[in-house]
Amino acid sequence: MPRTCCGPAVPTTRFQQPEAVSPLLAKILHVRRTELRRTLQVAGFAIVVGWAMYTAFSAAQSIFLNKAGPHAYPLFFIVLALTAWPMAALQGALTRRFGVGRSFRIVLVANAVAAVGVFTAYTIREDATVAFGAYVLYSVAFELVMLNFWSFATQHFNVLEGKRIFPVIAAGSSVGYILSGLTTTIVAVFATEPLIFVWAFGSLAAAIISVGLERTLFRPAFIDDADQLLVEQEVERKRHGGLAMLRRGFEYLTGSRLVLALVLLVLVFQVASRVGDYLVAVLFVSATHNNLQELTILIGNAWLATYVVQLVVSLFVTPWVLNRLGVKNAILVLPAFTLVGFTAVAVNPFLGTALFLFIVRNGLQTGLDDPAQNVLGGALPAQVVPRLRFLLNNVVLPLAAVLTGFGLFLVQPAIVASVEVLAVVGIAIGALFIFAAWRVRSLYVDAIYARLRTHALSLADFQQAVGRPTPGQIAELQGYIRGADDRTREFAAASLSKSSPETFTSMLPELLTSRDAVVRRLAFQMSPPDRIALDQLEAARGDDDGWVQAAAAVAGVMRKDRWEGSDELLHTLGDS
């Protein structure tokens, strides 16, 4: 057909290449193709924010440890905890007055100004007081940026999209952290203080980028009850205030053993993390003989190694762990490695064991434990999650910091005399961490099966929750398949086929004679075609349900030795 336009033909390969790459990239990132553009935009934005904030973190922490010393950490933990409520109030006031996007830009510009102020203070007088104040100021600014960043990101994705997309955005942050490690290592060869300018430059760049993102991104429609519950929770908070929200949170805390166990797990984890930070800081300062340049380079390299590990874990290890072992076992990994890290330091307190504990504390937490905790929330009713998160952010996390600070003050004389004392304290907390995680594990499995019985769980969530089931859990699923409830029976059959294919296949004779047509259809669909006997396929010809006949015909086609009756049965169904 001739062209109606007299202009030259437009080459198509230039435009087809992104279209060809997009499906593959979306598959690699585990997002839908329609979500890919928004995902990459926000992930790129996360790279800039992560690079700016963590480069400044390496500088501020190094100067703090060099001038104030690691033994100032207990006071730092307490002071930082006391800023939690004013910080949350400030974020809420800015958001209500200016909206999410504008308030985020205000915070970013304020960070740029704060960075210049911190550098000026370092230039005038770089002593212990200035270093302590600058580290507190940076930490508060960092928390504000992260709170506003996730508020900004979540407004452009609904809850179901977020489950797929937020891990990619977190991976973008990790790339930014890796870049910050490289930047720190290069710049610190000359001086530590100029790294603060990366904080200022990155904050301004992020503010400019956020304007373009708001113009190109869009707010998704509510397609899930969880979206509506998040909005209702925000309306309730504005109408009744934060204290009323806390009271509601405490009601759930006292009414659910799983919620109480989760709160205790988070509390112990935060205490273990703070103790680990203190212990690692003492060993880092000792290993570098309190030389600022060497300390800065060491911290930069430690973060670089940590987030390379985190990226590898999140992309390759975490999917395997969640699919094979399930969340019920994944939540035990970080506590176990934390205990191993503290034990290694107690046995041999030197730089190598300190780096191991540092990588465990940060790399495994963000790479494996955070995704597992996100799935863990699926065992709770949707209306509980927003209030639990509010309770954790406003009570549990500050309380953990205060408890750790005062506890470390009490044992500080012994720590100064011997760092092994702090490692032994860490071992005790690590053991408590494992106990808390094991308690959550047992209650979590019970909650998953309770939601299974009430049809409030998806097949994917069940698989991620339990991984490969135990013989007892397999027997329980078989009991549901033989039970009287239609929906539970069908869900249990699909779950068993995914979690224990061999057991499912061994039940074929029983499944194919089930009175439930859906179960008979699943038997043909979910079993390996070559494990289905020819007489079972022949018997499906006379089934009353056309979908069962169709499933049998497709299974016959998929066999290595193709079933001769497949074509005839498909033709018959096509004519019916």
Short mmCIF file of C-alpha atoms in Angstrom, two decimals, residues 28-305:
data_model
loop_
_atom_site.label_atom_id
_atom_site.label_comp_id
_atom_site.label_asym_id
_atom_site.label_seq_id
_atom_site.Cartn_x
_atom_site.Cartn_y
_atom_site.Cartn_z
CA ILE A 28 13.40 -8.61 35.91
CA LEU A 29 12.12 -5.95 38.31
CA HIS A 30 8.90 -7.92 39.06
CA VAL A 31 6.62 -5.02 38.10
CA ARG A 32 3.95 -4.67 35.47
CA ARG A 33 4.85 -3.09 32.16
CA THR A 34 2.32 -0.29 32.71
CA GLU A 35 4.03 0.55 36.02
CA LEU A 36 7.59 0.47 34.70
CA ARG A 37 7.92 4.13 33.70
CA ARG A 38 6.69 5.46 37.04
CA THR A 39 8.82 2.92 38.89
CA LEU A 40 12.04 3.92 37.11
CA GLN A 41 11.30 7.63 37.57
CA VAL A 42 10.89 7.32 41.33
CA ALA A 43 13.80 4.85 41.63
CA GLY A 44 16.05 7.36 39.85
CA PHE A 45 14.84 10.04 42.24
CA ALA A 46 15.67 7.71 45.15
CA ILE A 47 19.24 7.36 43.82
CA VAL A 48 19.77 11.13 44.04
CA VAL A 49 18.26 11.39 47.53
CA GLY A 50 20.20 8.37 48.82
CA TRP A 51 23.48 9.62 47.36
CA ALA A 52 23.10 13.06 48.94
CA MET A 53 21.98 11.95 52.39
CA TYR A 54 24.39 9.05 52.91
CA THR A 55 27.44 10.95 51.70
CA ALA A 56 26.72 13.55 54.37
CA PHE A 57 26.10 10.76 56.86
CA SER A 58 29.60 9.38 56.38
CA ALA A 59 31.07 12.84 56.96
CA ALA A 60 28.92 13.80 59.95
CA GLN A 61 29.40 10.43 61.64
CA SER A 62 33.16 10.44 61.10
CA ILE A 63 33.58 13.92 62.57
CA PHE A 64 31.25 13.02 65.47
CA LEU A 65 33.26 9.90 66.31
CA ASN A 66 36.58 11.73 65.89
CA LYS A 67 35.71 14.74 68.06
CA ALA A 68 33.01 13.58 70.50
CA GLY A 69 34.02 9.92 70.55
CA PRO A 70 31.87 6.77 70.37
CA HIS A 71 31.08 7.07 74.09
CA ALA A 72 28.84 10.05 73.26
CA TYR A 73 26.45 7.63 71.51
CA PRO A 74 24.19 6.95 74.56
CA LEU A 75 23.44 10.67 74.93
CA PHE A 76 22.95 10.93 71.16
CA PHE A 77 20.37 8.11 71.21
CA ILE A 78 18.38 9.85 73.95
CA VAL A 79 18.49 13.29 72.31
CA LEU A 80 17.48 11.86 68.94
CA ALA A 81 14.55 9.99 70.53
CA LEU A 82 13.28 13.21 72.10
CA THR A 83 13.07 14.79 68.64
CA ALA A 84 10.67 12.11 67.31
CA TRP A 85 7.39 13.78 68.27
CA PRO A 86 8.41 17.36 67.34
CA MET A 87 9.68 16.00 64.03
CA ALA A 88 6.40 14.17 63.35
CA ALA A 89 4.44 17.29 64.33
CA LEU A 90 6.54 19.43 61.99
CA GLN A 91 6.04 17.03 59.09
CA GLY A 92 2.28 16.94 59.71
CA ALA A 93 2.04 20.73 59.91
CA LEU A 94 3.99 21.21 56.68
CA THR A 95 1.93 18.59 54.86
CA ARG A 96 -1.40 20.08 56.00
CA ARG A 97 -0.30 23.60 55.08
CA PHE A 98 1.47 23.03 51.77
CA GLY A 99 0.61 19.50 50.60
CA VAL A 100 2.95 16.53 50.17
CA GLY A 101 4.95 17.76 47.17
CA ARG A 102 5.55 21.34 48.31
CA SER A 103 6.33 20.33 51.89
CA PHE A 104 8.89 17.84 50.58
CA ARG A 105 10.57 20.58 48.57
CA ILE A 106 10.60 22.87 51.61
CA VAL A 107 12.35 20.14 53.60
CA LEU A 108 14.87 19.57 50.80
CA VAL A 109 15.70 23.28 50.50
CA ALA A 110 15.99 23.48 54.29
CA ASN A 111 18.45 20.57 54.12
CA ALA A 112 20.57 22.48 51.62
CA VAL A 113 20.62 25.50 53.95
CA ALA A 114 21.40 23.27 56.95
CA ALA A 115 24.29 21.69 55.07
CA VAL A 116 25.86 25.09 54.45
CA GLY A 117 25.33 25.97 58.12
CA VAL A 118 26.99 22.75 59.28
CA PHE A 119 29.99 23.31 57.02
CA THR A 120 30.32 26.87 58.33
CA ALA A 121 30.21 25.62 61.92
CA TYR A 122 32.90 23.06 61.14
CA THR A 123 35.05 25.79 59.60
CA ILE A 124 34.71 28.13 62.59
CA ARG A 125 35.21 25.59 65.36
CA GLU A 126 35.28 21.84 64.84
CA ASP A 127 35.12 20.55 68.42
CA ALA A 128 33.11 17.91 70.31
CA THR A 129 30.10 20.18 70.92
CA VAL A 130 29.83 21.29 67.29
CA ALA A 131 30.33 17.72 66.03
CA PHE A 132 27.61 16.42 68.37
CA GLY A 133 25.15 19.16 67.42
CA ALA A 134 25.84 18.73 63.69
CA TYR A 135 25.29 14.96 63.93
CA VAL A 136 21.97 15.47 65.73
CA LEU A 137 20.91 18.11 63.17
CA TYR A 138 21.83 15.84 60.28
CA SER A 139 20.01 12.85 61.81
CA VAL A 140 16.81 14.87 62.31
CA ALA A 141 17.09 16.21 58.76
CA PHE A 142 17.65 12.70 57.41
CA GLU A 143 14.52 11.37 59.15
CA LEU A 144 12.45 14.27 57.83
CA VAL A 145 13.70 13.69 54.29
CA MET A 146 12.94 9.96 54.46
CA LEU A 147 9.47 10.51 55.94
CA ASN A 148 8.62 13.03 53.24
CA PHE A 149 10.21 10.94 50.49
CA TRP A 150 8.04 7.92 51.23
CA SER A 151 4.95 10.12 51.63
CA PHE A 152 5.77 11.61 48.23
CA ALA A 153 6.34 8.17 46.66
CA THR A 154 3.30 6.45 48.16
CA GLN A 155 0.87 9.06 46.86
CA HIS A 156 1.66 7.91 43.32
CA PHE A 157 1.11 4.17 43.94
CA ASN A 158 -1.76 2.29 45.51
CA VAL A 159 -1.22 -0.50 48.04
CA LEU A 160 -1.19 -3.37 45.52
CA GLU A 161 1.23 -1.50 43.24
CA GLY A 162 3.40 -0.66 46.23
CA LYS A 163 3.98 -4.32 47.06
CA ARG A 164 5.66 -4.73 43.68
CA ILE A 165 7.22 -1.30 43.23
CA PHE A 166 8.59 -0.24 46.61
CA PRO A 167 11.34 -2.94 46.60
CA VAL A 168 12.56 -1.47 43.29
CA ILE A 169 12.53 2.03 44.76
CA ALA A 170 14.45 0.71 47.77
CA ALA A 171 16.97 -0.83 45.36
CA GLY A 172 17.33 2.62 43.78
CA SER A 173 18.14 4.02 47.22
CA SER A 174 20.77 1.29 47.58
CA VAL A 175 22.41 2.38 44.33
CA GLY A 176 22.51 5.90 45.77
CA TYR A 177 24.13 4.57 48.93
CA ILE A 178 26.75 2.73 46.87
CA LEU A 179 27.51 5.96 44.99
CA SER A 180 27.83 7.74 48.33
CA GLY A 181 30.42 5.19 49.42
CA LEU A 182 32.44 5.79 46.25
CA THR A 183 32.14 9.57 46.65
CA THR A 184 33.23 9.39 50.29
CA THR A 185 36.26 7.25 49.49
CA ILE A 186 37.41 9.62 46.74
CA VAL A 187 36.79 12.98 48.45
CA ALA A 188 37.98 11.93 51.93
CA VAL A 189 41.50 11.45 50.55
CA PHE A 190 41.66 15.27 50.48
CA ALA A 191 39.30 16.27 53.33
CA THR A 192 36.15 15.10 55.11
CA GLU A 193 34.25 18.38 55.54
CA PRO A 194 33.62 19.08 51.79
CA LEU A 195 31.44 15.95 51.68
CA ILE A 196 28.78 18.08 53.37
CA PHE A 197 28.39 20.02 50.11
CA VAL A 198 27.12 16.83 48.43
CA TRP A 199 24.25 17.01 50.94
CA ALA A 200 23.48 20.57 49.83
CA PHE A 201 23.85 19.90 46.10
CA GLY A 202 21.86 16.65 46.19
CA SER A 203 19.04 18.23 48.21
CA LEU A 204 18.66 21.08 45.72
CA ALA A 205 18.82 18.66 42.78
CA ALA A 206 16.16 16.46 44.40
CA ALA A 207 13.91 19.49 44.96
CA ILE A 208 14.14 20.38 41.26
CA ILE A 209 13.55 16.77 40.15
CA SER A 210 10.47 16.50 42.38
CA VAL A 211 8.79 19.31 40.43
CA GLY A 212 9.11 17.36 37.18
CA LEU A 213 7.95 14.15 38.84
CA GLU A 214 4.77 15.77 40.10
CA ARG A 215 3.97 16.92 36.58
CA THR A 216 4.45 13.51 34.97
CA LEU A 217 3.25 11.09 37.66
CA PHE A 218 -0.40 10.60 38.54
CA ARG A 219 -2.39 9.58 41.58
CA PRO A 220 -3.74 6.01 41.18
CA ALA A 221 -7.34 5.09 41.85
CA PHE A 222 -8.31 3.20 45.00
CA ILE A 223 -8.63 -0.45 44.03
CA ASP A 224 -8.15 -2.11 47.40
CA ASP A 225 -9.66 -1.86 50.87
CA ALA A 226 -6.21 -1.12 52.27
CA ASP A 227 -6.05 2.11 50.24
CA GLN A 228 -9.33 3.28 51.70
CA LEU A 229 -8.23 2.33 55.21
CA LEU A 230 -5.06 4.41 54.87
CA VAL A 231 -7.14 7.43 53.88
CA GLU A 232 -9.61 6.84 56.71
CA GLN A 233 -6.72 6.60 59.17
CA GLU A 234 -5.33 9.94 57.99
CA VAL A 235 -8.75 11.59 58.26
CA GLU A 236 -9.18 10.14 61.75
CA ARG A 237 -5.77 11.42 62.82
CA LYS A 238 -6.56 14.93 61.62
CA ARG A 239 -10.00 14.91 63.22
CA HIS A 240 -9.19 13.36 66.62
CA GLY A 241 -5.46 13.98 66.99
CA GLY A 242 -2.43 11.82 67.59
CA LEU A 243 -3.34 10.82 71.16
CA ALA A 244 -6.60 9.26 69.98
CA MET A 245 -4.66 7.32 67.35
CA LEU A 246 -2.27 6.07 70.01
CA ARG A 247 -5.17 4.92 72.18
CA ARG A 248 -6.58 2.94 69.25
CA GLY A 249 -3.15 1.44 68.67
CA PHE A 250 -2.86 0.34 72.31
CA GLU A 251 -6.31 -1.27 72.04
CA TYR A 252 -5.01 -3.52 69.26
CA LEU A 253 -1.83 -4.08 71.27
CA THR A 254 -3.76 -5.49 74.23
CA GLY A 255 -6.28 -7.37 72.10
CA SER A 256 -3.97 -9.37 69.83
CA ARG A 257 -1.09 -11.62 70.83
CA LEU A 258 0.44 -11.28 67.35
CA VAL A 259 0.40 -7.46 67.48
CA LEU A 260 1.98 -7.52 70.94
CA ALA A 261 4.65 -9.96 69.76
CA LEU A 262 5.41 -7.78 66.73
CA VAL A 263 5.80 -4.69 68.91
CA LEU A 264 8.18 -6.53 71.25
CA LEU A 265 10.14 -7.82 68.25
CA VAL A 266 10.58 -4.29 66.87
CA LEU A 267 11.57 -3.01 70.32
CA VAL A 268 14.25 -5.67 70.81
CA PHE A 269 15.49 -5.22 67.24
CA GLN A 270 15.95 -1.47 67.75
CA VAL A 271 17.84 -2.03 71.00
CA ALA A 272 20.08 -4.61 69.31
CA SER A 273 20.72 -2.21 66.43
CA ARG A 274 21.72 0.67 68.74
CA VAL A 275 24.04 -1.56 70.76
CA GLY A 276 25.56 -2.80 67.51
CA ASP A 277 26.10 0.77 66.29
CA TYR A 278 27.93 1.62 69.51
CA LEU A 279 30.08 -1.51 69.42
CA VAL A 280 31.05 -1.05 65.76
CA ALA A 281 31.88 2.62 66.35
CA VAL A 282 34.26 1.74 69.20
CA LEU A 283 36.09 -0.79 67.04
CA PHE A 284 36.20 1.50 63.97
CA VAL A 285 37.75 4.33 65.98
CA SER A 286 40.24 1.93 67.56
CA ALA A 287 41.21 0.41 64.20
CA THR A 288 41.92 3.84 62.64
CA HIS A 289 43.60 5.26 65.78
CA ASN A 290 41.02 8.07 65.69
CA ASN A 291 42.48 9.50 62.48
CA LEU A 292 39.68 11.46 60.77
CA GLN A 293 40.75 10.74 57.19
CA GLU A 294 41.20 7.00 57.77
CA LEU A 295 37.96 6.82 59.74
CA THR A 296 35.98 8.56 56.99
CA ILE A 297 37.39 6.29 54.29
CA LEU A 298 36.68 3.22 56.44
CA ILE A 299 33.06 4.26 57.01
CA GLY A 300 32.63 5.03 53.31
CA ASN A 301 34.02 1.65 52.29
CA ALA A 302 31.91 -0.10 54.93
CA TRP A 303 28.72 1.46 53.55
CA LEU A 304 29.83 0.63 50.02
CA ALA A 305 30.36 -3.05 50.91
#
